[in-house]
Each structure stands twice: as structure tokens, then as C-alpha cells.
CSV table of C-alpha atoms in Angstrom, one decimal:
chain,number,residue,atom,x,y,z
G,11,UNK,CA,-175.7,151.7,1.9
G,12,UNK,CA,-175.2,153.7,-1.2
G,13,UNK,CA,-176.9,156.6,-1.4
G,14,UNK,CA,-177.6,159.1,-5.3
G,15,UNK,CA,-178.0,162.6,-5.6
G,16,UNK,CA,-180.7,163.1,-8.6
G,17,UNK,CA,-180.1,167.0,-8.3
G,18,UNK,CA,-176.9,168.4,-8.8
G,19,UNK,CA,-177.6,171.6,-6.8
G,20,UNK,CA,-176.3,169.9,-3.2
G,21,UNK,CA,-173.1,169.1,-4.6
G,22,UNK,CA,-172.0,172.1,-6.3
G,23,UNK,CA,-172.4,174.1,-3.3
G,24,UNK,CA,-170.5,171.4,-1.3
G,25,UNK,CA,-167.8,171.8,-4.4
G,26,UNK,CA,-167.5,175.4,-3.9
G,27,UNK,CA,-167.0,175.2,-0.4
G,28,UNK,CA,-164.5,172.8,-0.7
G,29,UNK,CA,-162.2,174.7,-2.8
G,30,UNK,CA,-163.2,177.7,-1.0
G,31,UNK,CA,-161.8,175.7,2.0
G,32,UNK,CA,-158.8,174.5,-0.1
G,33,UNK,CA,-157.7,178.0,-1.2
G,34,UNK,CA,-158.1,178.9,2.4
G,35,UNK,CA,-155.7,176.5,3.9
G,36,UNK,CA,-153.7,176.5,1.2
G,37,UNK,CA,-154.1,172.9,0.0
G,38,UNK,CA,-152.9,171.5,-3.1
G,39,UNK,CA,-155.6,168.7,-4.5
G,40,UNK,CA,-152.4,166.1,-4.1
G,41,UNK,CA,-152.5,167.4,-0.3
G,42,UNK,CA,-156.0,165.9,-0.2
G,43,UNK,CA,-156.1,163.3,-2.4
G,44,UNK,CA,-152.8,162.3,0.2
G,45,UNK,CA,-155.6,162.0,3.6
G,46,UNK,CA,-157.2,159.4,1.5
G,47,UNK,CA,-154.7,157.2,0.0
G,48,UNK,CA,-156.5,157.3,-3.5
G,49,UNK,CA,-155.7,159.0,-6.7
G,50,UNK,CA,-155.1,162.4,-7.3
G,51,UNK,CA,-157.2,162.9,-10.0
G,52,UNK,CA,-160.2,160.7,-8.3
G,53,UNK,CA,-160.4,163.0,-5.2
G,54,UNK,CA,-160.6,166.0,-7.5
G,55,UNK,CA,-163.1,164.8,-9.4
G,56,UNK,CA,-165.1,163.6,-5.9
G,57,UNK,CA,-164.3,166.8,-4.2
G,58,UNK,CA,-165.8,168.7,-7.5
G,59,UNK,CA,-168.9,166.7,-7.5
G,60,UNK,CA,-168.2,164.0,-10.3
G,61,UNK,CA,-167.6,161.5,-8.1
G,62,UNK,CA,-168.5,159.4,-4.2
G,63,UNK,CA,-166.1,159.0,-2.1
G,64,UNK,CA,-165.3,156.0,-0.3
G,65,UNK,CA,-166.6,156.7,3.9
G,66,UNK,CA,-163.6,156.8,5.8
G,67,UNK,CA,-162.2,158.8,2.7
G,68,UNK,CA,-164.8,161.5,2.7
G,69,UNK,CA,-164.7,161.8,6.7
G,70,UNK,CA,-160.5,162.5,5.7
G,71,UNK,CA,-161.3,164.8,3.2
G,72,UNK,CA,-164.1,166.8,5.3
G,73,UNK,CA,-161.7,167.2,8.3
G,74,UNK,CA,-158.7,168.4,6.5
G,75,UNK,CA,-160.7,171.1,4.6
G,76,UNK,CA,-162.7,171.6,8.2
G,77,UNK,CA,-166.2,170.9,6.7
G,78,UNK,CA,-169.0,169.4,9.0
G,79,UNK,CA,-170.6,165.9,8.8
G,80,UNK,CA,-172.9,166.3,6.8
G,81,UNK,CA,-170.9,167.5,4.1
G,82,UNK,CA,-168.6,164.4,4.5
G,83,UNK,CA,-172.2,162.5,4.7
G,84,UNK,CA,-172.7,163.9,0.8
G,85,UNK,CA,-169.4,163.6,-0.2
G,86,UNK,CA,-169.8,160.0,0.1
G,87,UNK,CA,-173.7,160.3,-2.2
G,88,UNK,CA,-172.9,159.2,-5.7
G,89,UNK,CA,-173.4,162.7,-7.8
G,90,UNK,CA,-175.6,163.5,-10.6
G,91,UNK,CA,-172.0,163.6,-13.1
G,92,UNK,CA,-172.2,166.3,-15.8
G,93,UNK,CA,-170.2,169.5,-15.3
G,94,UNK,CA,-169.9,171.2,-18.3
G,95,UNK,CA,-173.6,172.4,-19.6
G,96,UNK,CA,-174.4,172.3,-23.5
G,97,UNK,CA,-175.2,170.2,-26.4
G,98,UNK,CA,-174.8,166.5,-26.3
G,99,UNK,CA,-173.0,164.7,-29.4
G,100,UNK,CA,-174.7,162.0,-31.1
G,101,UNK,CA,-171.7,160.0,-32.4
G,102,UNK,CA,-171.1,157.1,-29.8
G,103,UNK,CA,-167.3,157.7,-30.1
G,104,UNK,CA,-167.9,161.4,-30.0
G,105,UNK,CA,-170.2,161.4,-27.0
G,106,UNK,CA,-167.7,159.2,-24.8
G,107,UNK,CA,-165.2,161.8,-25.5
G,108,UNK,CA,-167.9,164.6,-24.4
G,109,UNK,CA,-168.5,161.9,-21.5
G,110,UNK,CA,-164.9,161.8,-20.2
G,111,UNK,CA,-165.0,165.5,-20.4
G,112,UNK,CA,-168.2,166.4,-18.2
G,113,UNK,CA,-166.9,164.1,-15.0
G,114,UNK,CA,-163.5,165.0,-15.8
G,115,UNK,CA,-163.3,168.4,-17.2
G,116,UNK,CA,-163.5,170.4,-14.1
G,117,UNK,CA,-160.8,168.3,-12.6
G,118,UNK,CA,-158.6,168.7,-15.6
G,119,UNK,CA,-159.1,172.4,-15.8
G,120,UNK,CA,-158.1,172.2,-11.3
G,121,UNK,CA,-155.4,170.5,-12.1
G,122,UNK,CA,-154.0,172.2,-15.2
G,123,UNK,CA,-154.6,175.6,-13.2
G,124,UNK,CA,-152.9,174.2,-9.9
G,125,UNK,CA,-149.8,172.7,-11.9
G,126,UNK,CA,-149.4,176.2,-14.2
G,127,UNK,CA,-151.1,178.9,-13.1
G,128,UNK,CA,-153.7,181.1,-15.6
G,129,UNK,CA,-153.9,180.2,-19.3
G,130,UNK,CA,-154.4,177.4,-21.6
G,131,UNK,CA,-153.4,174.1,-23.2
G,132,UNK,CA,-153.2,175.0,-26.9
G,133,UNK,CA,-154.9,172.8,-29.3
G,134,UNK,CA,-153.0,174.3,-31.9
G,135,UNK,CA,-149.8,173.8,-30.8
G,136,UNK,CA,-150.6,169.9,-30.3
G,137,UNK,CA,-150.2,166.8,-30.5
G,138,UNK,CA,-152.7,163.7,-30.2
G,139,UNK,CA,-151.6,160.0,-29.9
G,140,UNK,CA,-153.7,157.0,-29.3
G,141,UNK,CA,-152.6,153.9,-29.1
G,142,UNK,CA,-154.4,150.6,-28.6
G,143,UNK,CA,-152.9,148.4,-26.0
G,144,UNK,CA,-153.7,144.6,-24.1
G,145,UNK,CA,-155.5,145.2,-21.0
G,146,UNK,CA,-154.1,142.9,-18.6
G,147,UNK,CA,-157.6,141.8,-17.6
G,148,UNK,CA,-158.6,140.6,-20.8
G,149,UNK,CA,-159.5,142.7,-23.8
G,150,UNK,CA,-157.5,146.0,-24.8
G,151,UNK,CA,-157.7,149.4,-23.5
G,152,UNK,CA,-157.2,152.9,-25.8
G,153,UNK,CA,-154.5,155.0,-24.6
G,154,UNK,CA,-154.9,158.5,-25.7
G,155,UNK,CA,-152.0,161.4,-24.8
G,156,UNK,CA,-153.4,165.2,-25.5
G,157,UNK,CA,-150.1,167.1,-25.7
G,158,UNK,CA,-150.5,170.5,-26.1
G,159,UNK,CA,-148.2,173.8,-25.1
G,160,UNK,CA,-149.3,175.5,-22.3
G,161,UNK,CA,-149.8,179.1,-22.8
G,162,UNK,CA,-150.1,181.5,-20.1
G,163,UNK,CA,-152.6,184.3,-19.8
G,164,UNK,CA,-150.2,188.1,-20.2
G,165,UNK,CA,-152.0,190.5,-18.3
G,166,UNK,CA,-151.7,193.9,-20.7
């Protein structure tokens, strides 16, 4: 049976002892995402709090980063999503954009991090595509590319 969090609390702990667990054993999130046979970027997002995770994937995940039970019991829980705190847009297209952003921002930001180290994606140095393509189940589907030049953080 599915199960909902309605108070983020309980899963942002759980998220900061998972990375604690990952930095610990030296894990990269593709290393996890590996024990459960789904996507990178899915686990991340699950792991940071944005997202349940399948049972048999959540015991995987729980027992690779050593956790107990019951945190693979609330990494299954479907999360209260939202993990950037602030002002919500009112513009439907603008508020799906801040919607993609607070379940996937934190993953993005893991990633980005794991992949290059300290520092930022530029949004000056940048370049934005989107492109509107068939969906092959019926409709079409926006594809959007955010390019931008990584810059790392000089210590001085």
C-alpha cells in the first residue's frame, strides 16, 4: 500500500543521512541509482526526498548506504515535494518551470556538483533551446536544453 508524508521534516533528515552515508562510503549517485536498476536522476531525486521509491528499490538503496529499515520503509513514502523555499510564480508556464525546479533542483545542483566539483552553471554564458517534438504516445512533448558554461569556484 502507498503510503504520503504530509510533513517534510522526516525526509529531510532521511536525505541528510543518506548523503552523509554516500560521502562516507564514497558513493557516486550513479553507484546508487545502479542497486536499483532505475534512473540516475530518479534515485537522486528519491534519495533527496522529491521522490518514493519503488520497495525492493528502497531496501537496495538503504543497504548500500547501510541505513536501517525503517529508513528504507520511508524511502518508499511518497514525499511532500518542494525543496527550494520562496515565492511561488503565478504564470502557469512560469510556475511549471518553478515546479520542475523544487523536485528537481536539489538533484540538479547533486549532480552538477558530483559531475564538476564547486561552482556554477552560468546563465550568462548560455544558451536555451526548446524544441517541440511528437510524443510517441500521442500528443508532443517540449524539449528544453539549458546550456550554460560551467564556472568553478577560485579559492583567493
Amino acid at each position: 500500500m502507498a503510503h504520503a508524508q504530509f510533513d517534510p521534516t522526516a525526509r529531510q533528515a532521511l536525505a541528510a543521512l543518506a548523503v552523509e552515508a554516500k560521502t562516507r562510503k564514497d558513493l557516486s549517485w550513479q553507484q546508487i541509482a545502479d542497486v536499483t536498476g532505475l534512473s540516475v536522476a530518479f534515485v537522486t531525486a528519491a534519495v533527496l526526498g522529491q521522490h518514493a521509491l519503488p520497495e525492493a528499490a528502497a531496501k537496495a538503496v538503504a543497504e548500500l548506504l547501510g541505513l536501517d529499515d525503517d529508513a528504507a520503509m520511508l524511502l518508499g513514502t511518497i514525499p511532500t515535494r518542494g525543496s527550494i523555499p520562496g515565492g511561488i510564480p503565478t504564470d502557469p508556464t512560469i510556475y511549471r518551470f518553478h515546479e520542475m525546479l523544487q523536485v528537481y533542483g536539489t538533484t540538479l545542483k547533486a549532480l552538477v556538483h558530483e559531475q564538476f566539483g564547486d561552482g556554477i552553471i552560468s546563465a550568462i554564458n548560455f544558451k536555451l533551446d526548446v524544441k517541440k517534438v511528437a510524443d510517441p504516445e500521442g500528443g508532443e512533448r517540449a524539449v528544453i536544453t539549458l546550456d550554460g558554461k560551467y564556472l568553478p569556484t577560485k579559492p583567493f
